[in-house]
PDB file of C-alpha atoms in Angstrom:
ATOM      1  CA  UNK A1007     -29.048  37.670  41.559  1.00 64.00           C
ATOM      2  CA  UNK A1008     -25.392  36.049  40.763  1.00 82.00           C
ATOM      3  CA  UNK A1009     -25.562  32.489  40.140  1.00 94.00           C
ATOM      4  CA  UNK A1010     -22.934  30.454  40.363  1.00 97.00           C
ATOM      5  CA  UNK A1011     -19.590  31.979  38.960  1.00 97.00           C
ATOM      6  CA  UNK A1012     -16.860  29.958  37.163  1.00 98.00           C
ATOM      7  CA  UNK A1013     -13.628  30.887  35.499  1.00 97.00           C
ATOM      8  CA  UNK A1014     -12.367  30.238  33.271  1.00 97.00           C
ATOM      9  CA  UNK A1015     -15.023  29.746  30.675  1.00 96.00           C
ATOM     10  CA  UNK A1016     -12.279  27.749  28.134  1.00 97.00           C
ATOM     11  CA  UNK A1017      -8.745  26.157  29.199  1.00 96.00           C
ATOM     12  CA  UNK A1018      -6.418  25.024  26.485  1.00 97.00           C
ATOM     13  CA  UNK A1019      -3.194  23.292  27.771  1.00 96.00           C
ATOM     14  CA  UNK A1020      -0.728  20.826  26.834  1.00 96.00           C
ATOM     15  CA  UNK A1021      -0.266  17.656  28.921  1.00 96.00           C
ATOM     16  CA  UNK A1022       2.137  17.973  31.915  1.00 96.00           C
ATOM     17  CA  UNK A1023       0.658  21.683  33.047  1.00 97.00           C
ATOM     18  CA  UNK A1024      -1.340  22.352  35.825  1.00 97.00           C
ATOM     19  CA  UNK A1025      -4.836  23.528  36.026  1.00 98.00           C
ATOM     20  CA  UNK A1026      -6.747  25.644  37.963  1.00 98.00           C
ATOM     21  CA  UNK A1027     -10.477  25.554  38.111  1.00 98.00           C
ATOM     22  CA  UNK A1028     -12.378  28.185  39.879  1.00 98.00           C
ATOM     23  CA  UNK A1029     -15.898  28.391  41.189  1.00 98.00           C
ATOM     24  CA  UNK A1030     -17.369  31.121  43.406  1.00 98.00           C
ATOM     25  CA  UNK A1031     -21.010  29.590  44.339  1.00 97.00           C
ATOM     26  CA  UNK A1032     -24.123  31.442  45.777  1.00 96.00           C
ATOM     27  CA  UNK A1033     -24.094  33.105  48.859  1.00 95.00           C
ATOM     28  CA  UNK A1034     -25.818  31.356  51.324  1.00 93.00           C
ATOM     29  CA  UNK A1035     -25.423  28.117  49.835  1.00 93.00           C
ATOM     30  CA  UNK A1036     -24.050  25.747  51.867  1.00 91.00           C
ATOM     31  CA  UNK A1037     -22.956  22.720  49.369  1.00 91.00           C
ATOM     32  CA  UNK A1038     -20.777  23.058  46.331  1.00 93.00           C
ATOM     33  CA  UNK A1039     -20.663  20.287  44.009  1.00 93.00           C
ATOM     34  CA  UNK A1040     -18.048  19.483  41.040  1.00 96.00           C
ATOM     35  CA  UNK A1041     -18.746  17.398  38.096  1.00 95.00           C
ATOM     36  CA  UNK A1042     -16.942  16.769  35.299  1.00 96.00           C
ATOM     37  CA  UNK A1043     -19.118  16.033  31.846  1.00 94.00           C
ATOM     38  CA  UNK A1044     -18.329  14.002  28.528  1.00 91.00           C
ATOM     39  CA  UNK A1045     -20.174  12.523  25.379  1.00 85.00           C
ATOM     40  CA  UNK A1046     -18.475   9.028  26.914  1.00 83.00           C
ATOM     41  CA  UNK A1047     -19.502   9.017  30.508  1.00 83.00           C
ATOM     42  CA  UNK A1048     -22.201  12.094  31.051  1.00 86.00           C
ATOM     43  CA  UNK A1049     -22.051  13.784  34.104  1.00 90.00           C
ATOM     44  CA  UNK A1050     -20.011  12.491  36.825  1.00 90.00           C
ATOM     45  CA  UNK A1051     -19.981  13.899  40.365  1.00 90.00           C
ATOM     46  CA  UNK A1052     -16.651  14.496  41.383  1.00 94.00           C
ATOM     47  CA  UNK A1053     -16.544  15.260  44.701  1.00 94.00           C
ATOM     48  CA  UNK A1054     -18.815  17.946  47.135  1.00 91.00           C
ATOM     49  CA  UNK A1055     -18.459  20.199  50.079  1.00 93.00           C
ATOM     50  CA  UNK A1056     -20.581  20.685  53.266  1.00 91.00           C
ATOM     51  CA  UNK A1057     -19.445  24.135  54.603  1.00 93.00           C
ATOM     52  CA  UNK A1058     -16.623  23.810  53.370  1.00 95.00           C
ATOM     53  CA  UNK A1059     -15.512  20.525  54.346  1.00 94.00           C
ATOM     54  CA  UNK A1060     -14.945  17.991  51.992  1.00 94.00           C
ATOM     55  CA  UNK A1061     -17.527  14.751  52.600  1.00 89.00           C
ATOM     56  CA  UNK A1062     -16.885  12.392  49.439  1.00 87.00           C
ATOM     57  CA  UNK A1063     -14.546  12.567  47.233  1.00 91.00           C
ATOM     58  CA  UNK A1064     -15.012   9.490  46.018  1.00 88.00           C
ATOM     59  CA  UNK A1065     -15.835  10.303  42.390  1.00 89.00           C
ATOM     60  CA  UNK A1066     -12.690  11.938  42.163  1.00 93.00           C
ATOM     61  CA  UNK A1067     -10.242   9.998  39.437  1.00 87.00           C
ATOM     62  CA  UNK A1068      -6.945  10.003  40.436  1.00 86.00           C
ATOM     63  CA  UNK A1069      -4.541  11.477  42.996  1.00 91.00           C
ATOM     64  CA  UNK A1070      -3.755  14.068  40.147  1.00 95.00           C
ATOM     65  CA  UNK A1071      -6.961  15.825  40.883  1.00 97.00           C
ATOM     66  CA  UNK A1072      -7.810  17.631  44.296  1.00 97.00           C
ATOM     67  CA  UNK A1073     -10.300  20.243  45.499  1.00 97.00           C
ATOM     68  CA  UNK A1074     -10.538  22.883  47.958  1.00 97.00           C
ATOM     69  CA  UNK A1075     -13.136  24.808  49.607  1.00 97.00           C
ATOM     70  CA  UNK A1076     -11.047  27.572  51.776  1.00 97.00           C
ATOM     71  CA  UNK A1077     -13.905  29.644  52.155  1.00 95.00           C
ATOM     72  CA  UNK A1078     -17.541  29.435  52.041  1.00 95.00           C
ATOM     73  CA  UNK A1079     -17.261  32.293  48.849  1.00 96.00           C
ATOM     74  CA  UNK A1080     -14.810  29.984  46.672  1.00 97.00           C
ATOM     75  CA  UNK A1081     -13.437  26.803  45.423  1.00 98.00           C
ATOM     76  CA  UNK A1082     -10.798  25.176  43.830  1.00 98.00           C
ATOM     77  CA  UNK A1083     -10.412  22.362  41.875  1.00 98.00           C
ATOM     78  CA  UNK A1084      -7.097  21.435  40.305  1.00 98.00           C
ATOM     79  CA  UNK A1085      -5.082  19.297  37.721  1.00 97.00           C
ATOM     80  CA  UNK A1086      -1.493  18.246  38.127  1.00 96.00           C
ATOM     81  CA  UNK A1087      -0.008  16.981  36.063  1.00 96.00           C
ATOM     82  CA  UNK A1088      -3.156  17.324  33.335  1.00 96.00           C
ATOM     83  CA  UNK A1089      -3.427  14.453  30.626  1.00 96.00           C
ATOM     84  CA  UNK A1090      -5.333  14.993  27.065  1.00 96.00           C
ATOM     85  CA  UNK A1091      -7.686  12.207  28.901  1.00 95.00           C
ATOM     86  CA  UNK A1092      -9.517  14.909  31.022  1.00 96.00           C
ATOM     87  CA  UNK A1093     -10.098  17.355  28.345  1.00 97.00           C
ATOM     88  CA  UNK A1094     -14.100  17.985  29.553  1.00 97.00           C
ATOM     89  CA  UNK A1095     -16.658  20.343  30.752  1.00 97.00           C
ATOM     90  CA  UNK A1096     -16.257  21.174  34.283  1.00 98.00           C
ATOM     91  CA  UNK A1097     -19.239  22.107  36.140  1.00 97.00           C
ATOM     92  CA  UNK A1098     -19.702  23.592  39.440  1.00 97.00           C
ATOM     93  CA  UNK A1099     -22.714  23.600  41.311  1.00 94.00           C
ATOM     94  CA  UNK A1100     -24.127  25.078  44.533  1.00 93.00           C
ATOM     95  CA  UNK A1101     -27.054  24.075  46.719  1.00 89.00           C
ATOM     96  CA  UNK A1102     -28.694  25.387  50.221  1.00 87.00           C
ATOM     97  CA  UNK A1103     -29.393  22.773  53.359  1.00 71.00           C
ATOM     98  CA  UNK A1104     -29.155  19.868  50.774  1.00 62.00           C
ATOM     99  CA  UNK A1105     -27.663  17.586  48.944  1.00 57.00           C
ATOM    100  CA  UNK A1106     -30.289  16.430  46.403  1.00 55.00           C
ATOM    101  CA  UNK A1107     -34.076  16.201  47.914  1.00 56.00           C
ATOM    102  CA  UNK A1108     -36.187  19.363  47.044  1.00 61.00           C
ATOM    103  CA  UNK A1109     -33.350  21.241  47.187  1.00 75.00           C
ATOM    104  CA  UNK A1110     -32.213  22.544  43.674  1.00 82.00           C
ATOM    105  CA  UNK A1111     -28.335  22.265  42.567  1.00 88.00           C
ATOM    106  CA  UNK A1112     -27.745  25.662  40.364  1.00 92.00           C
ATOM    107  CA  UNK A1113     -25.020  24.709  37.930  1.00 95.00           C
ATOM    108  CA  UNK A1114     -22.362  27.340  36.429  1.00 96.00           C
ATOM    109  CA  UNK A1115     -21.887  27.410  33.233  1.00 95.00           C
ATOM    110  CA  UNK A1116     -19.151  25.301  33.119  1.00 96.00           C
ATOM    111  CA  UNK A1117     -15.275  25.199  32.124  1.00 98.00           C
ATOM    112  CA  UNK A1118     -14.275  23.465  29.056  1.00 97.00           C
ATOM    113  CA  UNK A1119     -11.251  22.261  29.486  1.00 98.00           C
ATOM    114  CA  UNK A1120      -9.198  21.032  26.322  1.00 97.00           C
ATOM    115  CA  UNK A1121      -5.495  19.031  27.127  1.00 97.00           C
ATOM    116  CA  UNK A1122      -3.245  18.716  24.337  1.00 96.00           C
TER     117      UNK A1122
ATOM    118  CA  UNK B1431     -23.576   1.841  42.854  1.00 50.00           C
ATOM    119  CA  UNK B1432     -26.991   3.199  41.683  1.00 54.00           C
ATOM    120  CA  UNK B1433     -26.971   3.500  37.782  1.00 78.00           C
ATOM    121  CA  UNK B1434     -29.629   5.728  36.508  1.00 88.00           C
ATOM    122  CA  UNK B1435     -30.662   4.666  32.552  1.00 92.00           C
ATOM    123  CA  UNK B1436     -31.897   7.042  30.275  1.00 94.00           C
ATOM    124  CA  UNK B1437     -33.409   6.365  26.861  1.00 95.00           C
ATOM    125  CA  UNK B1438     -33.544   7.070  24.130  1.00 96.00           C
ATOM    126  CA  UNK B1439     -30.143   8.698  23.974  1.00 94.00           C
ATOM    127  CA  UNK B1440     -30.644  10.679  20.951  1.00 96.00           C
ATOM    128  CA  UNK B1441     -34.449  11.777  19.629  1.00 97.00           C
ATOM    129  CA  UNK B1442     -35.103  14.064  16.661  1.00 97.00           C
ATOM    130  CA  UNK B1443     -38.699  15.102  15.960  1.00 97.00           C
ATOM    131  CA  UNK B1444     -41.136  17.439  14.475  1.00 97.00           C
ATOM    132  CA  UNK B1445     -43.118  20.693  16.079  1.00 97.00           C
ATOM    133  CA  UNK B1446     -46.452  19.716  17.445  1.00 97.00           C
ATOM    134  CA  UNK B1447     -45.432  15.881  17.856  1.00 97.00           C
ATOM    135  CA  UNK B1448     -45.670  14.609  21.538  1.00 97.00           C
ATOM    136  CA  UNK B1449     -42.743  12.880  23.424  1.00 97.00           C
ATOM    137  CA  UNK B1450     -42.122  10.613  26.056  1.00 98.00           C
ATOM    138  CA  UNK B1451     -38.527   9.827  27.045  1.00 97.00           C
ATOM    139  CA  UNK B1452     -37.502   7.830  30.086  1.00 97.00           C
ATOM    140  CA  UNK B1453     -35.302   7.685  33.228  1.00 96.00           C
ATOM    141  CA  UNK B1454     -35.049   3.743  34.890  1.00 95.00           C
ATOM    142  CA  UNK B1455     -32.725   2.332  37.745  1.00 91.00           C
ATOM    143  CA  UNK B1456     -32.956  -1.409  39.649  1.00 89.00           C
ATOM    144  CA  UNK B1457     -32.063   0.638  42.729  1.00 87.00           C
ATOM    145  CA  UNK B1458     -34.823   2.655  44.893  1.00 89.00           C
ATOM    146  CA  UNK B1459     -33.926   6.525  44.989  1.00 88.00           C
ATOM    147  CA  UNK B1460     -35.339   8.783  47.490  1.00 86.00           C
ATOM    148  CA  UNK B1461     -36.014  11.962  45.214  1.00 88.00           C
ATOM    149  CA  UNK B1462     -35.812  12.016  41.413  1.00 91.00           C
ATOM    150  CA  UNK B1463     -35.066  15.426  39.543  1.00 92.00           C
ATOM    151  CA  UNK B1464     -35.153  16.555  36.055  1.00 95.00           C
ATOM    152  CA  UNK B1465     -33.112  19.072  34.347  1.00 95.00           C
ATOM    153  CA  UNK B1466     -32.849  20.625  31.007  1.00 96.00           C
ATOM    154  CA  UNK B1467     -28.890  21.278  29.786  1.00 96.00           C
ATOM    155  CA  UNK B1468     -28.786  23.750  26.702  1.00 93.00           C
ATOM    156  CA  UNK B1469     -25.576  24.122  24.760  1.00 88.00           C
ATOM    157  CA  UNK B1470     -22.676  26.020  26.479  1.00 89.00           C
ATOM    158  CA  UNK B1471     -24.627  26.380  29.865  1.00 93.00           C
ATOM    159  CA  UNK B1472     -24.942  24.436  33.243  1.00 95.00           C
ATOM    160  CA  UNK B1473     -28.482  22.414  33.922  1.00 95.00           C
ATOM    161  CA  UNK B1474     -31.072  23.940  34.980  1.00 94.00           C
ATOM    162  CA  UNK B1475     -33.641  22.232  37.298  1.00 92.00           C
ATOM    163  CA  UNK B1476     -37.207  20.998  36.008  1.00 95.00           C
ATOM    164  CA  UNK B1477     -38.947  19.300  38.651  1.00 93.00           C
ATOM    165  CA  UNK B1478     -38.135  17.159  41.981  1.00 91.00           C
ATOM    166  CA  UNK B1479     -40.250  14.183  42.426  1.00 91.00           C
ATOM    167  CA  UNK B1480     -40.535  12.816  45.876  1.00 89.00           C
ATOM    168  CA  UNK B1481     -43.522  10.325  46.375  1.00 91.00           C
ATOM    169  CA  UNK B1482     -44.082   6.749  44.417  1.00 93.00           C
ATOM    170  CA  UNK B1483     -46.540   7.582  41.898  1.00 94.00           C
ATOM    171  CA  UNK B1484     -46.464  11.176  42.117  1.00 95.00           C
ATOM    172  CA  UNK B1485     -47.455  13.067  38.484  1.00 97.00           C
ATOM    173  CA  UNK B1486     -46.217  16.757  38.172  1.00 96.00           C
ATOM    174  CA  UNK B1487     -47.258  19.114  35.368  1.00 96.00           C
ATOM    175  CA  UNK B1488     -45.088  22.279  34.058  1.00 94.00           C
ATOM    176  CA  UNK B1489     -46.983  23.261  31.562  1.00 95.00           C
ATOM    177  CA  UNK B1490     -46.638  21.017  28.280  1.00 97.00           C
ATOM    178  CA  UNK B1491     -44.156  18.988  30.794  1.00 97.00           C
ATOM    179  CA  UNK B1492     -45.584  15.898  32.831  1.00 97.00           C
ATOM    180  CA  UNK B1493     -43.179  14.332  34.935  1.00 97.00           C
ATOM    181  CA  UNK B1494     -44.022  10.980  36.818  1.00 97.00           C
ATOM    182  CA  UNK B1495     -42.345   8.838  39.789  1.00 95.00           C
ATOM    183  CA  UNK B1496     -42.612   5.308  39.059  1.00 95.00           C
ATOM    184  CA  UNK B1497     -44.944   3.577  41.983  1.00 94.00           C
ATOM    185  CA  UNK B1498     -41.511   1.639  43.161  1.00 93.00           C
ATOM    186  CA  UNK B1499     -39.324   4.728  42.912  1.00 92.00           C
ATOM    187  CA  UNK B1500     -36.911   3.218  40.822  1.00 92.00           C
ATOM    188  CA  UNK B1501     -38.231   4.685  37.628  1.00 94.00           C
ATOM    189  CA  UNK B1502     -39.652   7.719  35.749  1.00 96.00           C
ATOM    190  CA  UNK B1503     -40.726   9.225  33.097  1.00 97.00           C
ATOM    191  CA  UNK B1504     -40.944  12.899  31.121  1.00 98.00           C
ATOM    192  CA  UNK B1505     -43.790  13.269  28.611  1.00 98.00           C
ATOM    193  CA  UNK B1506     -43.955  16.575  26.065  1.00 97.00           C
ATOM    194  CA  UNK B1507     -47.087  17.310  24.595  1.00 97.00           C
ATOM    195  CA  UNK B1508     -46.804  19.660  21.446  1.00 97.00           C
ATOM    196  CA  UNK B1509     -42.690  20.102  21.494  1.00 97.00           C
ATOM    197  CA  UNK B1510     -41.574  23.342  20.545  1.00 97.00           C
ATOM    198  CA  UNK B1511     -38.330  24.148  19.035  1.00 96.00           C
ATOM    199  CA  UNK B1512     -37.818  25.921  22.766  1.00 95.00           C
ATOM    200  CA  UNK B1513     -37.856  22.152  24.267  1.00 96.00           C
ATOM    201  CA  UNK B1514     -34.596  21.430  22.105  1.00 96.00           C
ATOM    202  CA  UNK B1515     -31.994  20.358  24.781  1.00 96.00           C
ATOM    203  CA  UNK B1516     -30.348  17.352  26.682  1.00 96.00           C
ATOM    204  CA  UNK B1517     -32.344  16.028  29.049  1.00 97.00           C
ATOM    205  CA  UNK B1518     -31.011  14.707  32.273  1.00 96.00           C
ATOM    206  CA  UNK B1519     -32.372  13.020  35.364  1.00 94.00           C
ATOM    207  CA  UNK B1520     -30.670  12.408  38.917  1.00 91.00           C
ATOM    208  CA  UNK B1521     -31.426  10.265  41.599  1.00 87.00           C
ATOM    209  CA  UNK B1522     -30.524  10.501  45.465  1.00 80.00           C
ATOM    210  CA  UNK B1523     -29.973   7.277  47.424  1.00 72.00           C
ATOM    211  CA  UNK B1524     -28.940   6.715  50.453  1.00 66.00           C
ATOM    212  CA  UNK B1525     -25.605   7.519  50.442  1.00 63.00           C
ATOM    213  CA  UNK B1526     -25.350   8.325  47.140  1.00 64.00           C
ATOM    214  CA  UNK B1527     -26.351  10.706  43.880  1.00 70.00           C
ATOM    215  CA  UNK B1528     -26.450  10.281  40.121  1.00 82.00           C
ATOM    216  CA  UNK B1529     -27.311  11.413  36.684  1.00 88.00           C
ATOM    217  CA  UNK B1530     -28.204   9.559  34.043  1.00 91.00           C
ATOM    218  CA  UNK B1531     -26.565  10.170  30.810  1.00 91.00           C
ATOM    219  CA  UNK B1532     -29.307  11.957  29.171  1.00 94.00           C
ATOM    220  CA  UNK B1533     -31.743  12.109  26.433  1.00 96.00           C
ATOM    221  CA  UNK B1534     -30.586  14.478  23.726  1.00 95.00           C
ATOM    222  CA  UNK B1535     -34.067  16.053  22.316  1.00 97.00           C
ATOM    223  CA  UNK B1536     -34.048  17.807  19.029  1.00 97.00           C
ATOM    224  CA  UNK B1537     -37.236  19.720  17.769  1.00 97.00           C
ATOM    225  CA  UNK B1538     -37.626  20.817  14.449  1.00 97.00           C
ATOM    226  CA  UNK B1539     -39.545  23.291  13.233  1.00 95.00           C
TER     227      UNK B1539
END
């Protein structure tokens, strides 16, 4: 079976571009999850979906970042204008009829994502 | 906000030895999980913990809830060079979910 799909595996960018972070999660899961990880802060919860409605967003940093759910097969999260402050690994993650309880989040394999 | 503490942050040992790292909180979380993170790849999921006090084996892997569910605990018996990895736990409150920072377990042969 798939697991969850993200693309691009590496990103390197100067400042001032926008990025594009893609994540296709399992079918049949019905919460998707972004994170963003560092050595500094460890693995922060960005923000999550509920199919496909956004329900907190409250992890997200700034208004430069924003996410999108458009269908229950894909996701979007995206970078404008991109500072060398959120060079990171991205993660996406997917989970059925849960948020956290016994129901396991399966994790991508991430995005590294390097701003110059 | 419900901060999940994880120690030790960094722990280096030898094949055979046995290990116990940690995973504490001042807040009470509903579920606990553990995952293993390997270079290069998303976590992967251990164990869920539900119930105050509950112990869970997988195989040289005991995981226990603290009675209070604020705390817990991962104990290796024997590590393996296979065990190498970061370690991370995550609580769910009520409104809320985190991950601790991880413990970043190196086994050498």
């Amino acid at each position: 079976d798939a697991g969850v799909i993200q693309s691009p595996r590496h990103e390197v960018t100067e400042m001032g571009q926008e990025v594009t972070l893609r994540c296709k999660p399992i079918s049949g899961h019905d919460y998707l999850f972004w994170y963003r990880q560092t050595m500094m802060r460890g693995l922060e919860l960005l923000i999550y979906f509920n199919n496909n409605v956004p329900i907190d967003d409250s992890g997200m940093p700034e208004d430069r970042f924003s996410a999108k759910m458009p269908n229950a097969s894909f996701s979007t999260l995206k970078i404008q204008p991109s500072e060398p402050r959120d060079s990171a690994v991205y993660f996406c993650a997917s989970s059925f009829n849960g948020r956290l309880g016994n129901q396991p989040q399966h994790f991508g394999d991430g995005t590294r994502l390097s701003i110059l | 906000t419900q901060l999940l503490e994880q120690s030790p942050q960094f722990l280096s040992i030898q094949e055979g030895e046995n290990l116990t790292v940690y995973c504490n909180s001042s807040s009470v979380f509903s579920s606990l999980q553990w995952y293993r993170q390997e270079p290069g790849e998303g976590p992967v999921l251990l164990v869920t913990v539900v119930t105050g006090g509950e112990v869970k084996k997988l195989k040289r892997l005991t995981f226990q809830f603290g009675d209070a569910r604020k705390d817990s605990s991962l104990h290796i018996t024997a590590a393996q060079p296979g065990d190498t990895g970061l370690y991370l736990c995550a609580g769910e409150g009520d409104n809320d979910m985190r991950f601790g920072a991880g413990t970043r377990l190196t086994v050498k042969p």
